Amino acid sequence: MTTTEPTGSAPRRGRGRPGYDQAAILRAAVELFNRKGYDATSMGDLAKELGLTKPAIYHHVTSKEQLLSQALDDALDELTAAVTAATGDRAGQTAYERLREVVRRSVEVLVAHQPTVTLLLRVRGNSGVELAALERRRWLDDRLAALVADAVAEGALRDTVPPALVSRLLFGMVNSLVEWYSADGAYDPAMLADAITVIAFDGLAKHAA
Amino acid sequence: MTTTEPTGSAPRRGRGRPGYDQAAILRAAVELFNRKGYDATSMGDLAKELGLTKPAIYHHVTSKEQLLSQALDDALDELTAAVTAATGDRAGQTAYERLREVVRRSVEVLVAHQPTVTLLLRVRGNSGVELAALERRRWLDDRLAALVADAVAEGALRDTVPPALVSRLLFGMVNSLVEWYSADGAYDPAMLADAITVIAFDGLAKHAA
DNA sequence: CCTACCGATCGGTAGG
DNA sequence: CCTACCGATCGGTAGG
């Protein structure tokens, strides 16, 4: 960012060229990919959305798949940072504490990077780019499953449900955020993380104290 | 079904025509739609998968969208039956009991109709068929949210988390099943429903008794 | 005339 | 950043 251009996704009003940069085109592309699906979105759709012609898009971007790749990298980089930050061996922290922290950090990433994470969670493996993203996702899932298994072994979590199943259901709940969360909604990230950890770890039911 | 044909999706071996029926083609189509995405699946892909030519498909099916429509109807009919069966006014049942039952029934439907429910959960609203399916889904979500609100009002569920949020997270966890469940896996439906209700209602953490 | 298909190609549109 | 296009493939249908 060396220019004084506005960083918002909307073109400047009035005279002159809209002046999109690569980041603004990527944001618009991700929004369309999520709304219509990647395959159902044509580069013509993207051009119309931006008020450009199709060839004009290719002035900023080399391919449709490059847009997908950059979006998936954004999500994966953020999620990897969240997981490694929370799962690193930190003196005096139990696996249970680290698990609660990785849930909280994951929620924060889902909220802050909702568009790209949404796209990531819908990847089917239809291309090399998608298969590479799925591989990075699997690495994250394995880390999370290992952390849950540690927390069970530690005696912090109930052992009546298989750890692998717990991990899938817990992060299934976390990931479901992307289906309905919108930044302009009433929920703030800290409150969401609290709600999820309360439901998952303490349960919904009021128990006779 | 008035013939003695096998009802499996595989064509007969040996001489003669494969003899697919509409149901077998639908099953194969749904499997492909889930594996590659609806838009990324061509009728040529489906034909290849079945060992037929593309025109042969159209002998049994009027359009690609009809296949989608029938698959979504299957999922929606089953989910509607599960929700109405569990939410109907039944003497002596609390909202909390009905909520636990609708979770259990939903899990059973997800497991028994995993392919069509998976497809339903990925619909984006790209066509009239998809918009109609989203409307039926919204009706179901509203019923579930109302049931959660009733259970909170009843005093059975903790009121520190907004009911609308509880509903989304609870069924977000339930729905996440479709992402990884496979019928040949180690989990049986009753065990899955138990695991989900235990996690959601009683919590993962071992509390000091 | 039926069911169950095939080889070839239609009019349009995709990404580039 | 536009006009003018390409190789290919899309969903769907013709005659036999």
PDB file of C-alpha atoms in Angstrom, chain B:
ATOM      1  CA  MET B   1     -41.574 -50.813  -8.436  1.00  0.00           C
ATOM      2  CA  THR B   2     -43.458 -53.474 -10.346  1.00  0.00           C
ATOM      3  CA  THR B   3     -40.461 -55.198 -11.855  1.00  0.00           C
ATOM      4  CA  THR B   4     -38.068 -57.728 -10.428  1.00  0.00           C
ATOM      5  CA  GLU B   5     -35.050 -55.577 -11.228  1.00  0.00           C
ATOM      6  CA  PRO B   6     -32.449 -55.211  -8.515  1.00  0.00           C
ATOM      7  CA  THR B   7     -32.908 -51.884  -6.744  1.00  0.00           C
ATOM      8  CA  GLY B   8     -29.185 -51.258  -6.291  1.00  0.00           C
ATOM      9  CA  SER B   9     -27.493 -48.498  -8.261  1.00  0.00           C
ATOM     10  CA  ALA B  10     -25.162 -50.797 -10.173  1.00  0.00           C
ATOM     11  CA  PRO B  11     -26.133 -51.938 -13.653  1.00  0.00           C
ATOM     12  CA  ARG B  12     -26.692 -55.620 -14.236  1.00  0.00           C
ATOM     13  CA  ARG B  13     -23.566 -57.486 -15.206  1.00  0.00           C
ATOM     14  CA  GLY B  14     -23.258 -59.458 -18.419  1.00  0.00           C
ATOM     15  CA  ARG B  15     -25.449 -59.232 -21.490  1.00  0.00           C
ATOM     16  CA  GLY B  16     -28.355 -56.895 -22.027  1.00  0.00           C
ATOM     17  CA  ARG B  17     -29.003 -53.244 -21.335  1.00  0.00           C
ATOM     18  CA  PRO B  18     -27.893 -51.848 -17.999  1.00  0.00           C
ATOM     19  CA  GLY B  19     -31.477 -50.799 -17.329  1.00  0.00           C
ATOM     20  CA  TYR B  20     -31.070 -47.874 -14.970  1.00  0.00           C
ATOM     21  CA  ASP B  21     -34.213 -46.441 -13.491  1.00  0.00           C
ATOM     22  CA  GLN B  22     -34.808 -42.867 -12.454  1.00  0.00           C
ATOM     23  CA  ALA B  23     -33.944 -43.546  -8.813  1.00  0.00           C
ATOM     24  CA  ALA B  24     -30.563 -45.054  -9.654  1.00  0.00           C
ATOM     25  CA  ILE B  25     -29.680 -42.089 -11.867  1.00  0.00           C
ATOM     26  CA  LEU B  26     -30.742 -39.708  -9.110  1.00  0.00           C
ATOM     27  CA  ARG B  27     -28.516 -41.478  -6.599  1.00  0.00           C
ATOM     28  CA  ALA B  28     -25.506 -41.260  -8.901  1.00  0.00           C
ATOM     29  CA  ALA B  29     -26.231 -37.596  -9.671  1.00  0.00           C
ATOM     30  CA  VAL B  30     -26.461 -36.636  -6.002  1.00  0.00           C
ATOM     31  CA  GLU B  31     -23.198 -38.425  -5.280  1.00  0.00           C
ATOM     32  CA  LEU B  32     -21.490 -36.454  -8.061  1.00  0.00           C
ATOM     33  CA  PHE B  33     -23.107 -33.156  -7.073  1.00  0.00           C
ATOM     34  CA  ASN B  34     -21.722 -33.613  -3.556  1.00  0.00           C
ATOM     35  CA  ARG B  35     -18.282 -34.696  -4.702  1.00  0.00           C
ATOM     36  CA  LYS B  36     -17.699 -31.983  -7.278  1.00  0.00           C
ATOM     37  CA  GLY B  37     -20.404 -29.413  -6.626  1.00  0.00           C
ATOM     38  CA  TYR B  38     -23.623 -29.034  -8.611  1.00  0.00           C
ATOM     39  CA  ASP B  39     -22.339 -26.463 -11.070  1.00  0.00           C
ATOM     40  CA  ALA B  40     -19.032 -28.237 -11.606  1.00  0.00           C
ATOM     41  CA  THR B  41     -20.854 -31.464 -12.510  1.00  0.00           C
ATOM     42  CA  SER B  42     -21.856 -31.795 -16.156  1.00  0.00           C
ATOM     43  CA  MET B  43     -24.455 -34.148 -17.504  1.00  0.00           C
ATOM     44  CA  GLY B  44     -21.554 -35.642 -19.428  1.00  0.00           C
ATOM     45  CA  ASP B  45     -19.836 -36.446 -16.116  1.00  0.00           C
ATOM     46  CA  LEU B  46     -22.987 -38.153 -14.935  1.00  0.00           C
ATOM     47  CA  ALA B  47     -23.271 -40.121 -18.156  1.00  0.00           C
ATOM     48  CA  LYS B  48     -19.671 -41.272 -17.905  1.00  0.00           C
ATOM     49  CA  GLU B  49     -20.173 -42.313 -14.301  1.00  0.00           C
ATOM     50  CA  LEU B  50     -23.136 -44.486 -15.339  1.00  0.00           C
ATOM     51  CA  GLY B  51     -21.537 -45.858 -18.492  1.00  0.00           C
ATOM     52  CA  LEU B  52     -24.213 -44.245 -20.665  1.00  0.00           C
ATOM     53  CA  THR B  53     -24.208 -41.512 -23.235  1.00  0.00           C
ATOM     54  CA  LYS B  54     -25.532 -38.104 -22.416  1.00  0.00           C
ATOM     55  CA  PRO B  55     -28.726 -38.467 -24.506  1.00  0.00           C
ATOM     56  CA  ALA B  56     -29.466 -41.720 -22.717  1.00  0.00           C
ATOM     57  CA  ILE B  57     -29.644 -39.793 -19.447  1.00  0.00           C
ATOM     58  CA  TYR B  58     -32.357 -37.627 -20.926  1.00  0.00           C
ATOM     59  CA  HIS B  59     -34.434 -40.657 -21.629  1.00  0.00           C
ATOM     60  CA  HIS B  60     -34.954 -40.970 -17.855  1.00  0.00           C
ATOM     61  CA  VAL B  61     -34.619 -37.386 -16.691  1.00  0.00           C
ATOM     62  CA  THR B  62     -35.991 -34.144 -18.102  1.00  0.00           C
ATOM     63  CA  SER B  63     -33.226 -31.823 -16.908  1.00  0.00           C
ATOM     64  CA  LYS B  64     -30.235 -31.429 -14.629  1.00  0.00           C
ATOM     65  CA  GLU B  65     -32.273 -29.098 -12.448  1.00  0.00           C
ATOM     66  CA  GLN B  66     -34.990 -31.721 -12.003  1.00  0.00           C
ATOM     67  CA  LEU B  67     -32.390 -34.015 -10.456  1.00  0.00           C
ATOM     68  CA  LEU B  68     -31.439 -31.253  -8.045  1.00  0.00           C
ATOM     69  CA  SER B  69     -35.077 -30.530  -7.254  1.00  0.00           C
ATOM     70  CA  GLN B  70     -35.901 -34.147  -6.470  1.00  0.00           C
ATOM     71  CA  ALA B  71     -32.837 -34.514  -4.263  1.00  0.00           C
ATOM     72  CA  LEU B  72     -33.665 -31.363  -2.292  1.00  0.00           C
ATOM     73  CA  ASP B  73     -37.280 -32.478  -1.889  1.00  0.00           C
ATOM     74  CA  ASP B  74     -36.126 -35.770  -0.446  1.00  0.00           C
ATOM     75  CA  ALA B  75     -34.024 -34.024   2.197  1.00  0.00           C
ATOM     76  CA  LEU B  76     -36.647 -31.399   2.977  1.00  0.00           C
ATOM     77  CA  ASP B  77     -39.502 -33.915   3.217  1.00  0.00           C
ATOM     78  CA  GLU B  78     -37.535 -36.027   5.671  1.00  0.00           C
ATOM     79  CA  LEU B  79     -36.378 -33.094   7.783  1.00  0.00           C
ATOM     80  CA  THR B  80     -39.892 -31.639   7.844  1.00  0.00           C
ATOM     81  CA  ALA B  81     -41.293 -34.952   8.998  1.00  0.00           C
ATOM     82  CA  ALA B  82     -38.681 -35.144  11.751  1.00  0.00           C
ATOM     83  CA  VAL B  83     -39.353 -31.614  12.969  1.00  0.00           C
ATOM     84  CA  THR B  84     -43.134 -31.818  12.864  1.00  0.00           C
ATOM     85  CA  ALA B  85     -43.110 -35.210  14.569  1.00  0.00           C
ATOM     86  CA  ALA B  86     -41.020 -33.855  17.421  1.00  0.00           C
ATOM     87  CA  THR B  87     -42.515 -30.377  17.774  1.00  0.00           C
ATOM     88  CA  GLY B  88     -46.195 -31.289  17.593  1.00  0.00           C
ATOM     89  CA  ASP B  89     -48.083 -30.653  20.802  1.00  0.00           C
ATOM     90  CA  ARG B  90     -47.781 -33.863  22.678  1.00  0.00           C
ATOM     91  CA  ALA B  91     -49.357 -34.173  26.054  1.00  0.00           C
ATOM     92  CA  GLY B  92     -46.993 -34.090  28.982  1.00  0.00           C
ATOM     93  CA  GLN B  93     -43.851 -33.319  26.995  1.00  0.00           C
ATOM     94  CA  THR B  94     -41.778 -30.298  27.877  1.00  0.00           C
ATOM     95  CA  ALA B  95     -40.129 -28.122  25.237  1.00  0.00           C
ATOM     96  CA  TYR B  96     -36.793 -29.416  26.516  1.00  0.00           C
ATOM     97  CA  GLU B  97     -37.848 -33.023  25.895  1.00  0.00           C
ATOM     98  CA  ARG B  98     -39.120 -32.138  22.436  1.00  0.00           C
ATOM     99  CA  LEU B  99     -35.852 -30.361  21.660  1.00  0.00           C
ATOM    100  CA  ARG B 100     -33.803 -33.395  22.616  1.00  0.00           C
ATOM    101  CA  GLU B 101     -36.062 -35.518  20.448  1.00  0.00           C
ATOM    102  CA  VAL B 102     -35.795 -33.251  17.429  1.00  0.00           C
ATOM    103  CA  VAL B 103     -32.007 -33.393  17.738  1.00  0.00           C
ATOM    104  CA  ARG B 104     -32.127 -37.169  17.837  1.00  0.00           C
ATOM    105  CA  ARG B 105     -34.517 -37.393  14.884  1.00  0.00           C
ATOM    106  CA  SER B 106     -32.485 -34.878  12.889  1.00  0.00           C
ATOM    107  CA  VAL B 107     -29.343 -36.933  13.364  1.00  0.00           C
ATOM    108  CA  GLU B 108     -31.216 -40.008  12.175  1.00  0.00           C
ATOM    109  CA  VAL B 109     -32.359 -38.182   9.039  1.00  0.00           C
ATOM    110  CA  LEU B 110     -28.853 -36.817   8.364  1.00  0.00           C
ATOM    111  CA  VAL B 111     -27.463 -40.323   8.596  1.00  0.00           C
ATOM    112  CA  ALA B 112     -30.186 -42.078   6.590  1.00  0.00           C
ATOM    113  CA  HIS B 113     -30.356 -39.359   3.913  1.00  0.00           C
ATOM    114  CA  GLN B 114     -26.840 -37.995   4.117  1.00  0.00           C
ATOM    115  CA  PRO B 115     -26.354 -37.417   0.371  1.00  0.00           C
ATOM    116  CA  THR B 116     -29.487 -35.336  -0.188  1.00  0.00           C
ATOM    117  CA  VAL B 117     -29.152 -33.437   3.103  1.00  0.00           C
ATOM    118  CA  THR B 118     -25.545 -32.602   2.242  1.00  0.00           C
ATOM    119  CA  LEU B 119     -26.721 -31.177  -1.053  1.00  0.00           C
ATOM    120  CA  LEU B 120     -29.437 -29.175   0.706  1.00  0.00           C
ATOM    121  CA  LEU B 121     -26.976 -27.632   3.156  1.00  0.00           C
ATOM    122  CA  ARG B 122     -24.840 -26.386   0.266  1.00  0.00           C
ATOM    123  CA  VAL B 123     -27.603 -24.712  -1.731  1.00  0.00           C
ATOM    124  CA  ARG B 124     -26.831 -21.062  -2.423  1.00  0.00           C
ATOM    125  CA  GLY B 125     -30.068 -19.821  -4.045  1.00  0.00           C
ATOM    126  CA  ASN B 126     -28.781 -19.673  -7.611  1.00  0.00           C
ATOM    127  CA  SER B 127     -32.109 -20.624  -9.224  1.00  0.00           C
ATOM    128  CA  GLY B 128     -35.811 -20.879  -8.562  1.00  0.00           C
ATOM    129  CA  VAL B 129     -35.411 -24.454  -7.403  1.00  0.00           C
ATOM    130  CA  GLU B 130     -32.676 -23.448  -4.952  1.00  0.00           C
ATOM    131  CA  LEU B 131     -34.592 -20.421  -3.665  1.00  0.00           C
ATOM    132  CA  ALA B 132     -37.655 -22.571  -3.006  1.00  0.00           C
ATOM    133  CA  ALA B 133     -35.501 -25.044  -1.096  1.00  0.00           C
ATOM    134  CA  LEU B 134     -33.969 -22.230   0.960  1.00  0.00           C
ATOM    135  CA  GLU B 135     -37.459 -21.044   1.852  1.00  0.00           C
ATOM    136  CA  ARG B 136     -38.448 -24.482   3.139  1.00  0.00           C
ATOM    137  CA  ARG B 137     -35.181 -24.612   5.062  1.00  0.00           C
ATOM    138  CA  ARG B 138     -35.892 -21.263   6.655  1.00  0.00           C
ATOM    139  CA  TRP B 139     -39.286 -22.553   7.790  1.00  0.00           C
ATOM    140  CA  LEU B 140     -37.561 -25.470   9.495  1.00  0.00           C
ATOM    141  CA  ASP B 141     -34.964 -23.193  11.110  1.00  0.00           C
ATOM    142  CA  ASP B 142     -37.736 -20.974  12.450  1.00  0.00           C
ATOM    143  CA  ARG B 143     -39.465 -23.956  14.023  1.00  0.00           C
ATOM    144  CA  LEU B 144     -36.252 -25.059  15.665  1.00  0.00           C
ATOM    145  CA  ALA B 145     -35.477 -21.557  16.947  1.00  0.00           C
ATOM    146  CA  ALA B 146     -38.976 -21.319  18.449  1.00  0.00           C
ATOM    147  CA  LEU B 147     -38.517 -24.654  20.182  1.00  0.00           C
ATOM    148  CA  VAL B 148     -35.214 -23.533  21.698  1.00  0.00           C
ATOM    149  CA  ALA B 149     -36.858 -20.289  22.851  1.00  0.00           C
ATOM    150  CA  ASP B 150     -39.633 -22.329  24.498  1.00  0.00           C
ATOM    151  CA  ALA B 151     -37.100 -24.496  26.296  1.00  0.00           C
ATOM    152  CA  VAL B 152     -35.311 -21.392  27.602  1.00  0.00           C
ATOM    153  CA  ALA B 153     -38.601 -19.780  28.686  1.00  0.00           C
ATOM    154  CA  GLU B 154     -39.483 -23.020  30.435  1.00  0.00           C
ATOM    155  CA  GLY B 155     -36.336 -22.679  32.511  1.00  0.00           C
ATOM    156  CA  ALA B 156     -34.712 -25.848  31.199  1.00  0.00           C
ATOM    157  CA  LEU B 157     -31.859 -24.185  29.310  1.00  0.00           C
ATOM    158  CA  ARG B 158     -29.456 -21.568  30.559  1.00  0.00           C
ATOM    159  CA  ASP B 159     -30.503 -18.057  29.611  1.00  0.00           C
ATOM    160  CA  THR B 160     -27.047 -16.502  29.433  1.00  0.00           C
ATOM    161  CA  VAL B 161     -26.866 -17.194  25.677  1.00  0.00           C
ATOM    162  CA  PRO B 162     -29.522 -15.752  23.309  1.00  0.00           C
ATOM    163  CA  PRO B 163     -31.955 -18.499  22.157  1.00  0.00           C
ATOM    164  CA  ALA B 164     -31.500 -17.616  18.478  1.00  0.00           C
ATOM    165  CA  LEU B 165     -27.768 -18.132  18.888  1.00  0.00           C
ATOM    166  CA  VAL B 166     -28.231 -21.390  20.766  1.00  0.00           C
ATOM    167  CA  SER B 167     -30.426 -22.718  17.982  1.00  0.00           C
ATOM    168  CA  ARG B 168     -27.909 -21.845  15.289  1.00  0.00           C
ATOM    169  CA  LEU B 169     -24.963 -23.332  17.145  1.00  0.00           C
ATOM    170  CA  LEU B 170     -26.818 -26.474  18.197  1.00  0.00           C
ATOM    171  CA  PHE B 171     -28.037 -27.297  14.712  1.00  0.00           C
ATOM    172  CA  GLY B 172     -24.778 -26.085  13.253  1.00  0.00           C
ATOM    173  CA  MET B 173     -23.159 -28.891  15.193  1.00  0.00           C
ATOM    174  CA  VAL B 174     -25.824 -31.382  14.105  1.00  0.00           C
ATOM    175  CA  ASN B 175     -25.544 -30.364  10.461  1.00  0.00           C
ATOM    176  CA  SER B 176     -21.749 -30.581  10.497  1.00  0.00           C
ATOM    177  CA  LEU B 177     -22.254 -34.349  10.523  1.00  0.00           C
ATOM    178  CA  VAL B 178     -22.727 -34.368   6.780  1.00  0.00           C
ATOM    179  CA  GLU B 179     -19.187 -33.087   6.230  1.00  0.00           C
ATOM    180  CA  TRP B 180     -17.520 -36.248   7.444  1.00  0.00           C
ATOM    181  CA  TYR B 181     -20.086 -38.934   8.144  1.00  0.00           C
ATOM    182  CA  SER B 182     -19.955 -41.984   5.928  1.00  0.00           C
ATOM    183  CA  ALA B 183     -22.304 -44.915   6.217  1.00  0.00           C
ATOM    184  CA  ASP B 184     -19.447 -47.417   6.322  1.00  0.00           C
ATOM    185  CA  GLY B 185     -17.793 -45.631   9.225  1.00  0.00           C
ATOM    186  CA  ALA B 186     -17.575 -46.761  12.798  1.00  0.00           C
ATOM    187  CA  TYR B 187     -20.374 -44.609  14.161  1.00  0.00           C
ATOM    188  CA  ASP B 188     -23.961 -45.735  14.324  1.00  0.00           C
ATOM    189  CA  PRO B 189     -26.815 -43.199  14.317  1.00  0.00           C
ATOM    190  CA  ALA B 190     -27.991 -43.789  17.874  1.00  0.00           C
ATOM    191  CA  MET B 191     -24.454 -43.334  19.197  1.00  0.00           C
ATOM    192  CA  LEU B 192     -24.027 -40.127  17.200  1.00  0.00           C
ATOM    193  CA  ALA B 193     -27.289 -38.699  18.489  1.00  0.00           C
ATOM    194  CA  ASP B 194     -26.218 -39.560  22.021  1.00  0.00           C
ATOM    195  CA  ALA B 195     -22.816 -37.919  21.556  1.00  0.00           C
ATOM    196  CA  ILE B 196     -24.353 -34.742  20.208  1.00  0.00           C
ATOM    197  CA  THR B 197     -27.005 -34.439  22.903  1.00  0.00           C
ATOM    198  CA  VAL B 198     -24.439 -35.136  25.617  1.00  0.00           C
ATOM    199  CA  ILE B 199     -22.049 -32.487  24.297  1.00  0.00           C
ATOM    200  CA  ALA B 200     -24.743 -29.884  23.662  1.00  0.00           C
ATOM    201  CA  PHE B 201     -26.870 -30.339  26.763  1.00  0.00           C
ATOM    202  CA  ASP B 202     -24.488 -31.677  29.397  1.00  0.00           C
ATOM    203  CA  GLY B 203     -21.179 -30.302  28.134  1.00  0.00           C
ATOM    204  CA  LEU B 204     -17.805 -31.828  27.424  1.00  0.00           C
ATOM    205  CA  ALA B 205     -16.104 -30.904  30.633  1.00  0.00           C
ATOM    206  CA  LYS B 206     -15.991 -33.238  33.593  1.00  0.00           C
ATOM    207  CA  HIS B 207     -17.317 -31.158  36.422  1.00  0.00           C
ATOM    208  CA  ALA B 208     -16.471 -31.769  40.020  1.00  0.00           C
ATOM    209  CA  ALA B 209     -19.480 -33.924  40.894  1.00  0.00           C
TER     210      ALA B 209
END
